[in-house]
Short mmCIF file of C-alpha atoms in Angstrom, two decimals:
data_model
loop_
_atom_site.label_atom_id
_atom_site.label_comp_id
_atom_site.label_asym_id
_atom_site.label_seq_id
_atom_site.Cartn_x
_atom_site.Cartn_y
_atom_site.Cartn_z
CA UNK R 1 20.81 -2.36 20.88
CA UNK R 2 21.25 0.58 18.55
CA UNK R 3 24.24 0.89 16.27
CA UNK R 4 24.91 3.44 13.55
CA UNK R 5 26.77 2.48 10.41
CA UNK R 6 27.74 4.66 7.47
CA UNK R 7 26.13 3.32 4.31
CA UNK R 8 27.00 4.23 0.77
CA UNK R 9 24.81 7.31 0.71
CA UNK R 10 23.10 7.52 4.07
CA UNK R 11 23.44 6.71 7.73
CA UNK R 12 21.74 3.52 8.78
CA UNK R 13 20.31 3.12 12.27
CA UNK R 14 20.16 -0.55 13.13
CA UNK R 15 17.55 -1.41 15.69
CA UNK R 16 17.16 -5.08 14.88
CA UNK R 17 19.89 -7.43 13.75
CA UNK R 18 18.84 -10.60 11.95
CA UNK R 19 16.32 -13.12 13.21
CA UNK R 20 16.35 -15.84 15.83
CA UNK R 21 19.48 -17.98 15.66
CA UNK R 22 17.39 -20.96 14.61
CA UNK R 23 15.27 -19.25 11.98
CA UNK R 24 16.73 -21.27 9.12
CA UNK R 25 20.12 -21.53 7.49
CA UNK R 26 19.19 -19.58 4.35
CA UNK R 27 19.54 -15.81 4.68
CA UNK R 28 17.75 -15.24 1.40
CA UNK R 29 14.19 -16.04 2.52
CA UNK R 30 13.69 -12.75 4.35
CA UNK R 31 15.44 -10.53 1.85
CA UNK R 32 13.45 -12.04 -1.01
CA UNK R 33 10.26 -10.68 0.53
CA UNK R 34 11.96 -7.40 1.40
CA UNK R 35 13.14 -6.78 -2.13
CA UNK R 36 9.78 -7.81 -3.60
CA UNK R 37 7.93 -5.48 -1.28
CA UNK R 38 10.20 -2.52 -1.85
CA UNK R 39 9.83 -2.97 -5.62
CA UNK R 40 6.11 -2.34 -5.24
CA UNK R 41 6.77 1.03 -3.57
CA UNK R 42 5.53 -0.24 -0.24
CA UNK R 43 6.83 1.02 3.05
CA UNK R 44 9.91 -1.01 3.91
CA UNK R 45 13.48 -0.25 4.80
CA UNK R 46 16.53 -2.40 4.16
CA UNK R 47 20.16 -1.76 5.04
CA UNK R 48 22.68 -1.24 2.26
CA UNK R 49 23.89 -4.62 0.84
CA UNK R 50 27.50 -3.43 1.19
CA UNK R 51 27.13 -3.94 4.91
CA UNK R 52 27.02 -7.69 4.41
CA UNK R 53 30.79 -8.11 4.79
CA UNK R 54 31.29 -5.61 7.61
CA UNK R 55 31.38 -6.38 11.29
CA UNK R 56 29.72 -3.01 12.01
CA UNK R 57 31.51 -2.90 15.32
CA UNK R 58 29.00 -5.32 16.77
CA UNK R 59 30.63 -7.78 19.14
CA UNK R 60 27.61 -9.77 20.32
CA UNK R 61 27.24 -13.40 19.26
CA UNK R 62 25.22 -12.92 16.10
CA UNK R 63 25.30 -14.95 12.93
CA UNK R 64 28.40 -14.12 10.89
CA UNK R 65 26.31 -13.41 7.76
CA UNK R 66 23.40 -11.43 9.21
CA UNK R 67 21.86 -8.89 6.89
CA UNK R 68 20.46 -5.93 8.73
CA UNK R 69 16.89 -4.71 8.82
CA UNK R 70 15.04 -2.18 10.93
CA UNK R 71 12.12 -3.04 13.18
CA UNK R 72 8.74 -1.56 12.34
CA UNK R 73 8.54 1.91 13.84
CA UNK R 74 7.32 5.41 13.08
CA UNK R 75 10.14 7.21 11.30
CA UNK R 76 10.49 9.28 8.14
CA UNK R 77 12.70 6.51 6.69
CA UNK R 78 10.56 3.60 7.93
CA UNK R 79 6.79 4.04 8.43
CA UNK R 80 6.34 7.71 7.64
CA UNK R 81 3.11 8.53 9.44
CA UNK R 82 2.59 11.73 11.39
CA UNK R 83 3.45 12.23 15.03
CA UNK R 84 0.71 13.32 17.42
CA UNK R 85 -0.35 16.81 16.39
CA UNK R 86 -1.32 19.75 18.67
CA UNK R 87 -5.00 19.17 17.80
CA UNK R 88 -4.73 15.56 19.00
CA UNK R 89 -4.80 13.89 15.58
CA UNK R 90 -2.09 11.38 14.74
CA UNK R 91 -0.82 8.87 12.25
CA UNK R 92 -1.30 5.24 13.25
CA UNK R 93 0.56 1.95 13.11
CA UNK R 94 -1.68 -1.01 13.94
CA UNK R 95 -0.55 -4.56 14.51
CA UNK R 96 -2.22 -7.96 14.61
CA UNK R 97 -0.34 -10.31 16.86
CA UNK R 98 -0.70 -13.07 19.44
CA UNK R 99 0.24 -10.86 22.36
CA UNK R 100 0.91 -7.28 23.35
CA UNK R 101 4.08 -5.71 22.12
CA UNK R 102 5.90 -3.57 24.65
CA UNK R 103 4.10 -0.24 24.82
CA UNK R 104 1.22 -1.36 22.56
CA UNK R 105 -2.41 -0.81 23.42
CA UNK R 106 -5.15 -3.30 22.60
CA UNK R 107 -8.13 -2.42 20.42
CA UNK R 108 -10.49 -4.81 22.14
CA UNK R 109 -14.29 -4.98 22.21
CA UNK R 110 -15.92 -5.92 18.98
CA UNK R 111 -13.17 -6.28 16.36
CA UNK R 112 -12.82 -9.30 14.13
CA UNK R 113 -9.43 -10.01 15.56
CA UNK R 114 -10.57 -10.04 19.17
CA UNK R 115 -14.11 -11.40 19.01
CA UNK R 116 -13.00 -13.92 16.40
CA UNK R 117 -10.29 -15.29 18.67
CA UNK R 118 -12.74 -16.63 21.25
CA UNK R 119 -12.65 -20.38 21.56
CA UNK R 120 -9.88 -20.91 19.05
CA UNK R 121 -6.61 -22.70 19.67
CA UNK R 122 -3.86 -20.76 21.41
CA UNK R 123 -1.97 -20.25 18.16
CA UNK R 124 -4.85 -18.12 16.88
CA UNK R 125 -5.38 -16.04 20.02
CA UNK R 126 -4.46 -12.83 18.22
CA UNK R 127 -5.56 -9.29 18.83
CA UNK R 128 -5.48 -5.93 17.09
CA UNK R 129 -3.17 -3.44 18.77
CA UNK R 130 -2.17 0.20 18.38
CA UNK R 131 1.58 0.01 17.96
CA UNK R 132 1.98 3.75 17.41
CA UNK R 133 1.34 5.99 19.26
CA UNK R 134 2.87 4.26 22.22
CA UNK R 135 0.44 3.32 24.96
CA UNK R 136 1.81 5.99 27.33
CA UNK R 137 1.06 8.68 24.71
CA UNK R 138 -2.45 7.51 23.82
CA UNK R 139 -5.34 9.76 24.71
CA UNK R 140 -8.92 8.65 25.13
CA UNK R 141 -9.73 10.56 21.96
CA UNK R 142 -7.13 8.71 19.86
CA UNK R 143 -8.23 5.35 21.22
CA UNK R 144 -11.92 6.11 20.64
CA UNK R 145 -11.39 7.47 17.11
CA UNK R 146 -9.28 4.48 16.16
CA UNK R 147 -11.85 2.06 17.52
CA UNK R 148 -14.61 3.85 15.62
CA UNK R 149 -12.57 3.72 12.42
CA UNK R 150 -11.91 -0.02 12.74
CA UNK R 151 -15.54 -0.69 13.67
CA UNK R 152 -16.67 1.23 10.59
CA UNK R 153 -14.29 -0.77 8.39
CA UNK R 154 -15.45 -4.07 9.82
CA UNK R 155 -19.11 -3.12 9.37
CA UNK R 156 -18.44 -2.55 5.69
CA UNK R 157 -16.48 -5.80 5.41
CA UNK R 158 -19.44 -7.58 7.00
CA UNK R 159 -21.59 -6.34 4.11
CA UNK R 160 -19.55 -8.51 1.77
CA UNK R 161 -21.55 -11.45 3.19
CA UNK R 162 -24.75 -9.80 1.90
CA UNK R 163 -25.59 -11.19 -1.57
CA UNK R 164 -27.18 -7.90 -2.51
CA UNK R 165 -23.85 -6.17 -1.91
CA UNK R 166 -21.66 -8.67 -3.77
CA UNK R 167 -23.65 -9.96 -6.75
CA UNK R 168 -23.09 -6.88 -8.90
CA UNK R 169 -19.80 -7.01 -10.78
CA UNK R 170 -17.56 -3.99 -10.89
CA UNK R 171 -19.74 -1.58 -8.95
CA UNK R 172 -18.40 1.94 -8.86
CA UNK R 173 -16.66 1.54 -5.51
CA UNK R 174 -17.16 -1.01 -2.73
CA UNK R 175 -18.00 0.88 0.46
CA UNK R 176 -15.00 -0.49 2.36
CA UNK R 177 -12.73 1.43 0.01
CA UNK R 178 -13.30 4.63 1.95
CA UNK R 179 -11.49 2.91 4.84
CA UNK R 180 -8.65 1.04 3.12
CA UNK R 181 -6.37 1.32 0.10
CA UNK R 182 -7.26 -2.02 -1.53
CA UNK R 183 -4.19 -2.02 -3.79
CA UNK R 184 -1.90 -2.01 -0.75
CA UNK R 185 -3.86 -4.96 0.70
CA UNK R 186 -3.65 -6.84 -2.60
CA UNK R 187 0.10 -6.32 -2.96
CA UNK R 188 0.64 -7.29 0.68
CA UNK R 189 -1.47 -10.43 0.15
CA UNK R 190 0.38 -11.43 -3.04
CA UNK R 191 3.76 -11.25 -1.33
CA UNK R 192 2.55 -13.18 1.74
CA UNK R 193 0.96 -15.85 -0.45
CA UNK R 194 3.96 -16.15 -2.74
CA UNK R 195 6.13 -16.62 0.36
CA UNK R 196 3.57 -19.05 1.83
CA UNK R 197 4.30 -17.37 5.14
CA UNK R 198 3.17 -19.47 8.12
CA UNK R 199 2.59 -16.31 10.16
CA UNK R 200 0.72 -14.43 7.44
CA UNK R 201 -2.16 -12.20 8.53
CA UNK R 202 -2.41 -13.30 12.15
CA UNK R 203 1.06 -12.72 13.54
CA UNK R 204 3.33 -9.70 13.07
CA UNK R 205 0.83 -8.17 10.64
CA UNK R 206 1.09 -4.40 10.37
CA UNK R 207 -1.14 -1.69 8.98
CA UNK R 208 -0.53 2.06 8.94
CA UNK R 209 -2.61 5.15 8.37
CA UNK R 210 -1.82 8.81 7.81
CA UNK R 211 -4.03 11.53 9.25
CA UNK R 212 -7.16 11.71 7.14
CA UNK R 213 -5.97 8.87 4.95
CA UNK R 214 -7.03 5.28 4.34
CA UNK R 215 -5.59 2.23 6.06
CA UNK R 216 -2.59 0.76 4.23
CA UNK R 217 -1.44 -2.86 4.63
CA UNK R 218 2.20 -3.29 5.67
CA UNK R 219 5.05 -3.11 6.12
CA UNK R 220 5.68 -6.83 5.80
CA UNK R 221 7.48 -8.36 8.78
CA UNK R 222 8.43 -11.66 10.47
CA UNK R 223 9.35 -14.09 7.69
CA UNK R 224 11.16 -16.87 9.50
CA UNK R 225 8.36 -19.28 8.56
CA UNK R 226 8.27 -18.26 4.88
CA UNK R 227 9.45 -19.90 1.67
CA UNK R 228 9.10 -23.45 2.96
CA UNK R 229 10.93 -22.93 6.26
CA UNK R 230 8.44 -25.26 7.91
CA UNK R 231 8.85 -28.94 7.10
CA UNK R 232 5.55 -29.59 5.38
CA UNK R 233 5.68 -26.36 3.37
CA UNK R 234 9.04 -27.28 1.85
CA UNK R 235 7.53 -30.53 0.61
CA UNK R 236 4.25 -28.99 -0.56
CA UNK R 237 4.81 -25.43 -1.80
CA UNK R 238 1.64 -25.50 -3.87
CA UNK R 239 -0.78 -26.37 -1.09
CA UNK R 240 -3.18 -23.49 -0.47
CA UNK R 241 -3.60 -19.80 0.25
CA UNK R 242 -2.92 -18.65 3.80
CA UNK R 243 -5.88 -16.27 4.04
CA UNK R 244 -8.17 -19.35 4.07
CA UNK R 245 -6.34 -21.05 6.93
CA UNK R 246 -8.47 -21.90 10.00
CA UNK R 247 -10.59 -18.70 9.66
CA UNK R 248 -7.86 -16.82 11.52
CA UNK R 249 -7.34 -14.01 8.97
CA UNK R 250 -10.63 -12.11 8.99
CA UNK R 251 -9.69 -8.88 7.15
CA UNK R 252 -8.21 -10.75 4.21
CA UNK R 253 -10.65 -13.64 4.31
CA UNK R 254 -13.54 -11.15 4.07
CA UNK R 255 -11.93 -9.11 1.30
CA UNK R 256 -11.43 -12.24 -0.78
CA UNK R 257 -15.19 -12.84 -0.78
CA UNK R 258 -15.68 -9.62 -2.76
CA UNK R 259 -15.63 -9.94 -6.53
CA UNK R 260 -14.13 -6.47 -6.94
CA UNK R 261 -11.22 -7.29 -4.67
CA UNK R 262 -10.68 -10.67 -6.34
CA UNK R 263 -10.59 -8.95 -9.69
CA UNK R 264 -7.89 -6.65 -8.36
CA UNK R 265 -5.91 -9.62 -7.02
CA UNK R 266 -5.88 -11.37 -10.40
CA UNK R 267 -5.13 -8.19 -12.33
CA UNK R 268 -2.28 -7.11 -10.07
CA UNK R 269 -0.75 -10.59 -10.12
CA UNK R 270 -0.74 -10.69 -13.90
CA UNK R 271 0.83 -7.24 -14.10
CA UNK R 272 3.54 -8.11 -11.54
CA UNK R 273 4.33 -11.38 -13.32
CA UNK R 274 5.62 -9.47 -16.34
CA UNK R 275 7.48 -7.03 -14.08
CA UNK R 276 8.76 -7.30 -10.55
CA UNK R 277 7.56 -10.89 -10.06
CA UNK R 278 8.72 -12.23 -13.40
CA UNK R 279 10.73 -15.41 -13.80
CA UNK R 280 13.57 -13.28 -15.18
CA UNK R 281 13.57 -11.04 -12.12
CA UNK R 282 13.77 -14.00 -9.77
CA UNK R 283 16.59 -15.59 -11.73
CA UNK R 284 18.57 -12.37 -11.61
CA UNK R 285 17.84 -11.89 -7.93
CA UNK R 286 19.04 -15.35 -6.94
CA UNK R 287 22.15 -15.06 -9.11
CA UNK R 288 23.03 -11.68 -7.65
CA UNK R 289 22.56 -12.74 -4.04
CA UNK R 290 24.21 -16.09 -4.57
CA UNK R 291 27.32 -14.21 -5.74
CA UNK R 292 27.05 -11.74 -2.84
CA UNK R 293 26.73 -14.37 -0.13
CA UNK R 294 28.48 -17.48 -1.36
CA UNK R 295 32.02 -16.48 -0.40
CA UNK R 296 32.70 -15.06 3.01
CA UNK R 297 29.27 -14.69 4.63
CA UNK R 298 28.04 -18.25 4.09
CA UNK R 299 31.47 -19.68 4.92
CA UNK R 300 31.58 -17.75 8.19
CA UNK R 301 28.02 -18.78 8.93
CA UNK R 302 28.65 -22.50 8.82
CA UNK R 303 32.04 -22.29 10.44
CA UNK R 304 30.32 -20.72 13.45
CA UNK R 305 26.98 -22.64 13.31
CA UNK R 306 27.13 -26.33 12.42
CA UNK R 307 23.69 -26.50 10.86
CA UNK R 308 24.26 -27.85 7.37
CA UNK R 309 22.69 -31.31 7.01
CA UNK R 310 21.28 -31.06 10.54
CA UNK R 311 17.90 -30.85 12.18
CA UNK R 312 17.47 -27.29 13.46
CA UNK R 313 14.98 -27.17 16.36
CA UNK R 314 12.44 -24.37 16.47
CA UNK R 315 11.94 -23.43 20.09
CA UNK R 316 8.37 -23.68 21.34
CA UNK R 317 6.68 -24.75 18.11
CA UNK R 318 6.99 -28.51 18.39
CA UNK R 319 7.75 -29.28 14.76
CA UNK R 320 10.80 -29.60 12.58
CA UNK R 321 11.85 -26.44 10.80
CA UNK R 322 12.66 -28.56 7.75
CA UNK R 323 11.68 -32.10 6.83
CA UNK R 324 14.56 -34.63 7.19
CA UNK R 325 14.65 -35.30 3.43
CA UNK R 326 15.66 -31.67 2.97
CA UNK R 327 18.69 -31.62 5.27
CA UNK R 328 21.19 -30.68 2.57
CA UNK R 329 24.96 -30.75 2.81
CA UNK R 330 25.90 -27.45 1.16
CA UNK R 331 24.68 -23.88 1.13
CA UNK R 332 24.58 -23.99 -2.69
CA UNK R 333 22.20 -26.97 -2.52
CA UNK R 334 19.99 -25.03 -0.10
CA UNK R 335 19.82 -22.08 -2.50
CA UNK R 336 18.99 -24.43 -5.36
CA UNK R 337 16.17 -25.92 -3.32
CA UNK R 338 14.81 -22.46 -2.41
CA UNK R 339 14.93 -21.39 -6.06
CA UNK R 340 13.06 -24.54 -7.08
CA UNK R 341 10.52 -23.96 -4.33
CA UNK R 342 9.84 -20.40 -5.50
CA UNK R 343 9.45 -21.58 -9.10
CA UNK R 344 6.88 -24.19 -8.02
CA UNK R 345 5.00 -21.66 -5.95
CA UNK R 346 4.91 -19.22 -8.88
CA UNK R 347 3.48 -21.93 -11.13
CA UNK R 348 0.85 -22.77 -8.52
CA UNK R 349 -0.24 -19.14 -8.22
CA UNK R 350 -0.22 -18.70 -11.99
CA UNK R 351 -2.52 -21.70 -12.38
CA UNK R 352 -4.91 -20.46 -9.70
CA UNK R 353 -5.08 -16.97 -11.17
CA UNK R 354 -5.58 -18.22 -14.73
CA UNK R 355 -8.26 -20.62 -13.45
CA UNK R 356 -10.35 -17.74 -12.14
CA UNK R 357 -11.51 -16.79 -15.61
CA UNK R 358 -14.42 -14.70 -14.34
CA UNK R 359 -11.86 -12.17 -13.10
CA UNK R 360 -9.56 -12.10 -16.14
CA UNK R 361 -11.54 -9.41 -17.98
CA UNK R 362 -12.42 -7.16 -15.08
CA UNK R 363 -12.83 -3.40 -15.04
CA UNK R 364 -10.64 -2.47 -12.09
CA UNK R 365 -8.36 0.58 -12.13
CA UNK R 366 -5.48 -1.55 -13.42
CA UNK R 367 -7.41 -3.22 -16.25
CA UNK R 368 -6.17 -0.77 -18.89
CA UNK R 369 -2.55 -1.35 -17.84
CA UNK R 370 -3.04 -5.10 -18.09
CA UNK R 371 -4.75 -4.75 -21.48
CA UNK R 372 -1.77 -2.82 -22.83
CA UNK R 373 0.61 -5.52 -21.60
CA UNK R 374 -1.22 -8.36 -23.33
CA UNK R 375 -1.75 -6.52 -26.63
#
């Protein structure tokens, strides 16, 4: 479905409306990640908040409060990579997922995400795909060049396992940096870990690359299992980091073995915590969206869908979307619980970052900015 709606200052093309009907009764989980990501200047598009109380002329049976977001696609207002050029070069959107997307082409043979999937449980049978260009537009040259690029990146990531390559602190530039923008990977990782996203890194994980540029992580996508929207995560928001989970996140698991990358993770977290990830920012965000959604949207939601205080089945996953002790009776209570969950997760990540003292006085490109903040 494609629907155009006039926003406050632009025309919005809606290609994806909401999430699955059973993705959780709180509409703020997804938009929390979206706002956090857009604050960091990362590629992400979000429809104008004023659309929240409009029907948009859509008559299908969607949730009465759905906020609108665009699917990941090549577009000047979405993922702004180049189209295929006359000389055959092109921008790229790559995706890690459990199965082919329609029109996607697999990058098989020798990548972490395909070789590493052998013998693992079905939930980790992921692959690395070219999402743009579409499979019908791919040439042998584009496929070969992309495979060579990814193979080169993975060869450099493999070197992180070599003690000779990782013992030296703050070397001039780890060799994998010629393939990726590490800051984009760090910011992507911090948002995924803060959200404790159950699908992080091995499902609906996107990367993009401009012609002649380095691989960027993002945009972030698929957040129905984030912010405790799986029963055990709501009860234990301070459990672990997702990049360690079942060895199913090889790019990020490898990067986190590198002292230079870990230094960047700690430094960026500390900088964000006094800016776009501060306690004050979150308090303002929740207050603003509570006011926006509490009257009208949330009332229509639960008039149409009788989910408050109820078990909401998650089709095909075989576990409760929320533990029974968290079946709350009001939308306000749900927001309070989410806000408490986020606060606990922030404390957990603060403690982990502060505990990694060997990275607190690093010499990364953001060290001077952090030094000015703490002066």
